[in-house]
Short mmCIF file of N, CA, C and O in Angstrom, two decimals:
data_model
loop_
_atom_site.label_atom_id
_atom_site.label_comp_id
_atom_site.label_asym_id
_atom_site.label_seq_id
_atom_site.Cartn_x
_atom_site.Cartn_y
_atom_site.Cartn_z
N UNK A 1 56.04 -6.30 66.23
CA UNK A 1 56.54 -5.07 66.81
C UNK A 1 56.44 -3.91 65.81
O UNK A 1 56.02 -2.81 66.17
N UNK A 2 56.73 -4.10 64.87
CA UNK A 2 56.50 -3.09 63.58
C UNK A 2 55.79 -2.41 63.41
O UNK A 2 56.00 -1.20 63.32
N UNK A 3 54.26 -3.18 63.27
CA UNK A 3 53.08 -2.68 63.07
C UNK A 3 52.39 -2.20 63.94
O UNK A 3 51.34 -1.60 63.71
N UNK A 4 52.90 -2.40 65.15
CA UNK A 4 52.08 -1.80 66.39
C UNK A 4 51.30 -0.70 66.23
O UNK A 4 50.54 -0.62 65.26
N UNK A 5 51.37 0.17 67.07
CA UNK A 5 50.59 1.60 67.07
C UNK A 5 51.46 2.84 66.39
O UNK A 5 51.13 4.02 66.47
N UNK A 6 52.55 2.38 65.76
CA UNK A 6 53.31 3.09 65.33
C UNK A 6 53.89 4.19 66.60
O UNK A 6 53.83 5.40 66.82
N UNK A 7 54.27 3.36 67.04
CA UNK A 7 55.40 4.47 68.43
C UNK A 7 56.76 4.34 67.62
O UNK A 7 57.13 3.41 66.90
N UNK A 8 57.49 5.68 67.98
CA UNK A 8 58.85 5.65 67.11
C UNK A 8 59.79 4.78 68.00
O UNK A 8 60.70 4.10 67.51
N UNK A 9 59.56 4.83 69.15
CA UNK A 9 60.75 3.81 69.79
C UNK A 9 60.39 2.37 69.07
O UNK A 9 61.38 1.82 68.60
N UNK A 10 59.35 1.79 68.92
CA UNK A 10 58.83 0.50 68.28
C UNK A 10 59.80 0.45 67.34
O UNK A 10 60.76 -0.32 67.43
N UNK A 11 59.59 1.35 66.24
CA UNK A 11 59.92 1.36 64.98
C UNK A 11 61.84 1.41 64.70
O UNK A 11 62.54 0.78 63.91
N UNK A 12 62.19 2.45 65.76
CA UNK A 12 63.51 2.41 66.30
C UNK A 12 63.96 0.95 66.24
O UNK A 12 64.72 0.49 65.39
N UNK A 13 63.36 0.23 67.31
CA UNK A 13 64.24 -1.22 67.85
C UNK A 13 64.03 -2.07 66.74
O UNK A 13 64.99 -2.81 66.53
N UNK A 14 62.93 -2.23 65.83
CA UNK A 14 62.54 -2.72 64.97
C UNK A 14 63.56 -2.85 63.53
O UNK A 14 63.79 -3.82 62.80
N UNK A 15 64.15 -1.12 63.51
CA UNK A 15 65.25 -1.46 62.73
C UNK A 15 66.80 -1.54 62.74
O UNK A 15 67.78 -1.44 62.00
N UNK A 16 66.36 -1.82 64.25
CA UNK A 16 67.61 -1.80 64.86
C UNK A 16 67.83 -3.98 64.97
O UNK A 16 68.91 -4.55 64.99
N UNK A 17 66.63 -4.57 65.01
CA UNK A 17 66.60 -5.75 64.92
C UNK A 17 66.68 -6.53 63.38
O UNK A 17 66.94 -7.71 63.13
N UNK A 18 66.35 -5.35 62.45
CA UNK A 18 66.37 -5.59 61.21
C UNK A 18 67.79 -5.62 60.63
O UNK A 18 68.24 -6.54 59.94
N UNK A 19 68.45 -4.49 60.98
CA UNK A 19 70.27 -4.47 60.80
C UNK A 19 70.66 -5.51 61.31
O UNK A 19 71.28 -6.19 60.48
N UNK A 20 70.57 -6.09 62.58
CA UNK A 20 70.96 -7.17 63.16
C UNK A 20 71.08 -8.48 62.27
O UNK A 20 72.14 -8.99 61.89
N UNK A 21 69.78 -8.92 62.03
CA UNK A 21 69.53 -9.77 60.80
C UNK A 21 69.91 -9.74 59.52
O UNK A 21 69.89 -10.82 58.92
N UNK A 22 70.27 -8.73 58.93
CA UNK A 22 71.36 -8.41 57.94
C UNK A 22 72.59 -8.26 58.11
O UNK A 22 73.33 -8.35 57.13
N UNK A 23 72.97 -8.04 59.09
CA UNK A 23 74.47 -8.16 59.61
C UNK A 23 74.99 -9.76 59.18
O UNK A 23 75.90 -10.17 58.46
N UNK A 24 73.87 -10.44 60.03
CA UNK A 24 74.20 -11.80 60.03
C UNK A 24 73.99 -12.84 58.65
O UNK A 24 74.52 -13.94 58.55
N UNK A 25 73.17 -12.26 57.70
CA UNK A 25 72.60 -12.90 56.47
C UNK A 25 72.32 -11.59 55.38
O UNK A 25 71.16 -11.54 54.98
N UNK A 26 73.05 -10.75 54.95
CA UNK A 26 72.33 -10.20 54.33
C UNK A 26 71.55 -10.68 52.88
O UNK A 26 71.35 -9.83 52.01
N UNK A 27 71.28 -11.65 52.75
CA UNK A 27 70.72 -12.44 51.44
C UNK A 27 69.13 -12.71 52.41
O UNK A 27 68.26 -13.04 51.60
N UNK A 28 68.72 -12.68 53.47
CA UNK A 28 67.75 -13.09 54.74
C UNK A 28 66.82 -11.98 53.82
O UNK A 28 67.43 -11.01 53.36
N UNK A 29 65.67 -12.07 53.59
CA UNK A 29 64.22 -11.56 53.17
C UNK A 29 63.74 -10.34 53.97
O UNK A 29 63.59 -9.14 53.75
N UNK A 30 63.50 -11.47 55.33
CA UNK A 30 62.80 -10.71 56.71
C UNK A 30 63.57 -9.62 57.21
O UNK A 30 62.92 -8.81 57.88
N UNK A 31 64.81 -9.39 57.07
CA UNK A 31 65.56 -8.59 57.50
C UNK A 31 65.11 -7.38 56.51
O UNK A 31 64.44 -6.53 57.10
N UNK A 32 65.35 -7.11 55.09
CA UNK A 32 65.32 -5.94 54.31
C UNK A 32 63.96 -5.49 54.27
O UNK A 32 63.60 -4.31 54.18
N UNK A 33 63.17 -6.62 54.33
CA UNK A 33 61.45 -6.30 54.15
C UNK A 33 61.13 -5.57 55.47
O UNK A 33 60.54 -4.50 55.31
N UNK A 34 61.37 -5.90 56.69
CA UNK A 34 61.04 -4.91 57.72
C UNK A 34 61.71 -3.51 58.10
O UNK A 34 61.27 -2.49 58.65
N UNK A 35 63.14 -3.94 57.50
CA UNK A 35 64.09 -2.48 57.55
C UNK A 35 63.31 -1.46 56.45
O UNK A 35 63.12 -0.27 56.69
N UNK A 36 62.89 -2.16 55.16
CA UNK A 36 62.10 -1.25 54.34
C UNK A 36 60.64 -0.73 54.90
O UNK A 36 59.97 0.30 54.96
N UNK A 37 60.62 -1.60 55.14
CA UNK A 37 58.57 -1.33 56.19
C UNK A 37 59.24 0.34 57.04
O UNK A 37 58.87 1.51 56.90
N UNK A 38 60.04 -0.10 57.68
CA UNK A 38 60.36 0.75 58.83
C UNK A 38 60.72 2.32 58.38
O UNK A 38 60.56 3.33 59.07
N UNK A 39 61.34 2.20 56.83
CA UNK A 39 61.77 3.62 56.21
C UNK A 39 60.34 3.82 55.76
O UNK A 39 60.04 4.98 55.44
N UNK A 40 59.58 3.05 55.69
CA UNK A 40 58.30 3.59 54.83
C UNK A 40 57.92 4.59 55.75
O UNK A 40 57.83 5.79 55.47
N UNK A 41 57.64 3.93 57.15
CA UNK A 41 56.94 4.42 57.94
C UNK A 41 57.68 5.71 59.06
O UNK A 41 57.24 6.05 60.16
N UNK A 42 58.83 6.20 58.40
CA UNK A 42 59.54 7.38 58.45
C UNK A 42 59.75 7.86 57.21
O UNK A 42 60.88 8.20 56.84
N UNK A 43 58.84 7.91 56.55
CA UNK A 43 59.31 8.60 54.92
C UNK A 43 60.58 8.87 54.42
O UNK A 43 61.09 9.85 53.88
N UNK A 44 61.12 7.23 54.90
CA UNK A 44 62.87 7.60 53.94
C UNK A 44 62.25 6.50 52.69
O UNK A 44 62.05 5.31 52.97
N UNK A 45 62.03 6.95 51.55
CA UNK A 45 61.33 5.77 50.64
C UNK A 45 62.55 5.90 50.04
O UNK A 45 62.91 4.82 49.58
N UNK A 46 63.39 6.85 49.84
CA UNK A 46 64.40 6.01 48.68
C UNK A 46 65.42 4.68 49.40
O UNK A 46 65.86 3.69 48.83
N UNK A 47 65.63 5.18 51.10
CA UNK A 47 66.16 3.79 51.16
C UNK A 47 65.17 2.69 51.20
O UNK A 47 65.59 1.59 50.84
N UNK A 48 63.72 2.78 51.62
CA UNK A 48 62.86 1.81 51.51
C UNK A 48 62.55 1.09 50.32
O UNK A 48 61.96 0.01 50.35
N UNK A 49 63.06 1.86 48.91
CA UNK A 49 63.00 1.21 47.94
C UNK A 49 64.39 0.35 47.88
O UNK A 49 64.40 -0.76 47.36
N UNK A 50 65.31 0.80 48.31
CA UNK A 50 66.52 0.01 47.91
C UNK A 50 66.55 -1.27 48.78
O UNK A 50 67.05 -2.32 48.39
N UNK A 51 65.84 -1.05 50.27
CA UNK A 51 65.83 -2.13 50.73
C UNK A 51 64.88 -3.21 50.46
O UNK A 51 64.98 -4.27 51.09
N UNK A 52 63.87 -3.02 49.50
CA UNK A 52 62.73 -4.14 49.17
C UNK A 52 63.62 -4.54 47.60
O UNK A 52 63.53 -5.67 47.12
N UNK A 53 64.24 -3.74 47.11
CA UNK A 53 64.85 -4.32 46.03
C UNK A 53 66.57 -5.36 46.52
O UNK A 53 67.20 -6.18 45.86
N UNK A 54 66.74 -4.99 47.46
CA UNK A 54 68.05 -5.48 47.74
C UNK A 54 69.35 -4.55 47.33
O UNK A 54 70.46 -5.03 47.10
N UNK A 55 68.98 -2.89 47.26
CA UNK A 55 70.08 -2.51 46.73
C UNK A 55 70.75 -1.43 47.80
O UNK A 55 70.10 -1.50 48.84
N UNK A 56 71.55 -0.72 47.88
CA UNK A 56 72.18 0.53 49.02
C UNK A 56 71.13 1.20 48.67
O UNK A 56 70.40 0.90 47.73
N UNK A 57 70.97 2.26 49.48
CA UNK A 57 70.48 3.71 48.43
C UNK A 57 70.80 4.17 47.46
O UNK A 57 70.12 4.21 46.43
N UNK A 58 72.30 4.75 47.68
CA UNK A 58 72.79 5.47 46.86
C UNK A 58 72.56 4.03 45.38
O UNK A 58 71.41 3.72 45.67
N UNK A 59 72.71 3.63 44.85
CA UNK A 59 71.72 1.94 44.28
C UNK A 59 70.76 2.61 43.62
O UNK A 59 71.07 3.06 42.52
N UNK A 60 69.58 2.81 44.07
CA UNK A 60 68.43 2.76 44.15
C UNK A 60 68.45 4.02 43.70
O UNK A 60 67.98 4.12 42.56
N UNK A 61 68.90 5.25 44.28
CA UNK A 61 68.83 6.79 43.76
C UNK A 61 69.13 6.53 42.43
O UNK A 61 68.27 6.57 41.55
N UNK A 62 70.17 6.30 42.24
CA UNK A 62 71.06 6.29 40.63
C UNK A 62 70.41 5.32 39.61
O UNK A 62 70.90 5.27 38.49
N UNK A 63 69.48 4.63 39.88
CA UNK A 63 68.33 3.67 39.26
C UNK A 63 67.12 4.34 38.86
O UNK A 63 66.32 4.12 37.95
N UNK A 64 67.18 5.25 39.83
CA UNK A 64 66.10 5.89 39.44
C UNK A 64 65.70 6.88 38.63
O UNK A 64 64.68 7.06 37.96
N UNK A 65 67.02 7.70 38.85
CA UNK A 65 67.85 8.79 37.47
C UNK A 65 67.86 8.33 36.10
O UNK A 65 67.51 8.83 35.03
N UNK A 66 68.42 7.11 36.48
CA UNK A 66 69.00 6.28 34.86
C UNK A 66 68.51 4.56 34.94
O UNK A 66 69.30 3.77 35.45
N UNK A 67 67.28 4.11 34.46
CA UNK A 67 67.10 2.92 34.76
C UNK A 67 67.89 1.90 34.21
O UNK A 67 67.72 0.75 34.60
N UNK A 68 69.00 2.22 33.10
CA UNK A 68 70.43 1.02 32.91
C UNK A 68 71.08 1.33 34.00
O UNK A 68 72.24 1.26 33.61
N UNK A 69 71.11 1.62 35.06
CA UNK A 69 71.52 1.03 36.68
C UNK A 69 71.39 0.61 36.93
O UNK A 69 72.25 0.02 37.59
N UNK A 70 70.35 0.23 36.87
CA UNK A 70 69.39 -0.72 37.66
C UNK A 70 70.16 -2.53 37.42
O UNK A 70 70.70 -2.92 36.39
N UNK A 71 70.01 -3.21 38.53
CA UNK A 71 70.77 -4.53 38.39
C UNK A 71 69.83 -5.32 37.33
O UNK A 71 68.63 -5.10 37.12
N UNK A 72 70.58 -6.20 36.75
CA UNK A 72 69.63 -7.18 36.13
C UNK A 72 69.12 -8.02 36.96
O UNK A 72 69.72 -8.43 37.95
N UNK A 73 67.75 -8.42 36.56
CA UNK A 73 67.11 -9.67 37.32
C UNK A 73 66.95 -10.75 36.54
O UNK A 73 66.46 -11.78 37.01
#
């Protein structure tokens, strides 16, 4: 559904199925990797980065300012 032709309703339900799946697991892969796909493909990249890293935004902003934010791996 994601990748389709890029229709915004697609992309809509898509991360609307992606929250879903994080609701229920947020440790779940498939869930953050498509919620991030989905900001890509609305140019929200700072949450798209926080969601391929596993972090909030506001996370990910302040990581990016100051990389001792950043979580250890």
């Amino acid at each position: 559904r994601l990748m389709g032709r890029g229709h915004k309703h697609e992309s809509d339900q898509a991360a609307v199925d992606a929250r879903k799946v994080i609701d229920l697991d947020g440790n779940y892969a498939w869930g953050h990797n498509t919620l991030g796909s989905v900001y890509l493909q609305t140019q929200r990249n700072t949450e798209a980065l926080a969601e391929f890293q596993g972090r909030t935004p506001g996370q990910a902003a302040l990581s990016t300012l100051n990389p001792q934010l950043s979580p250890q791996r």
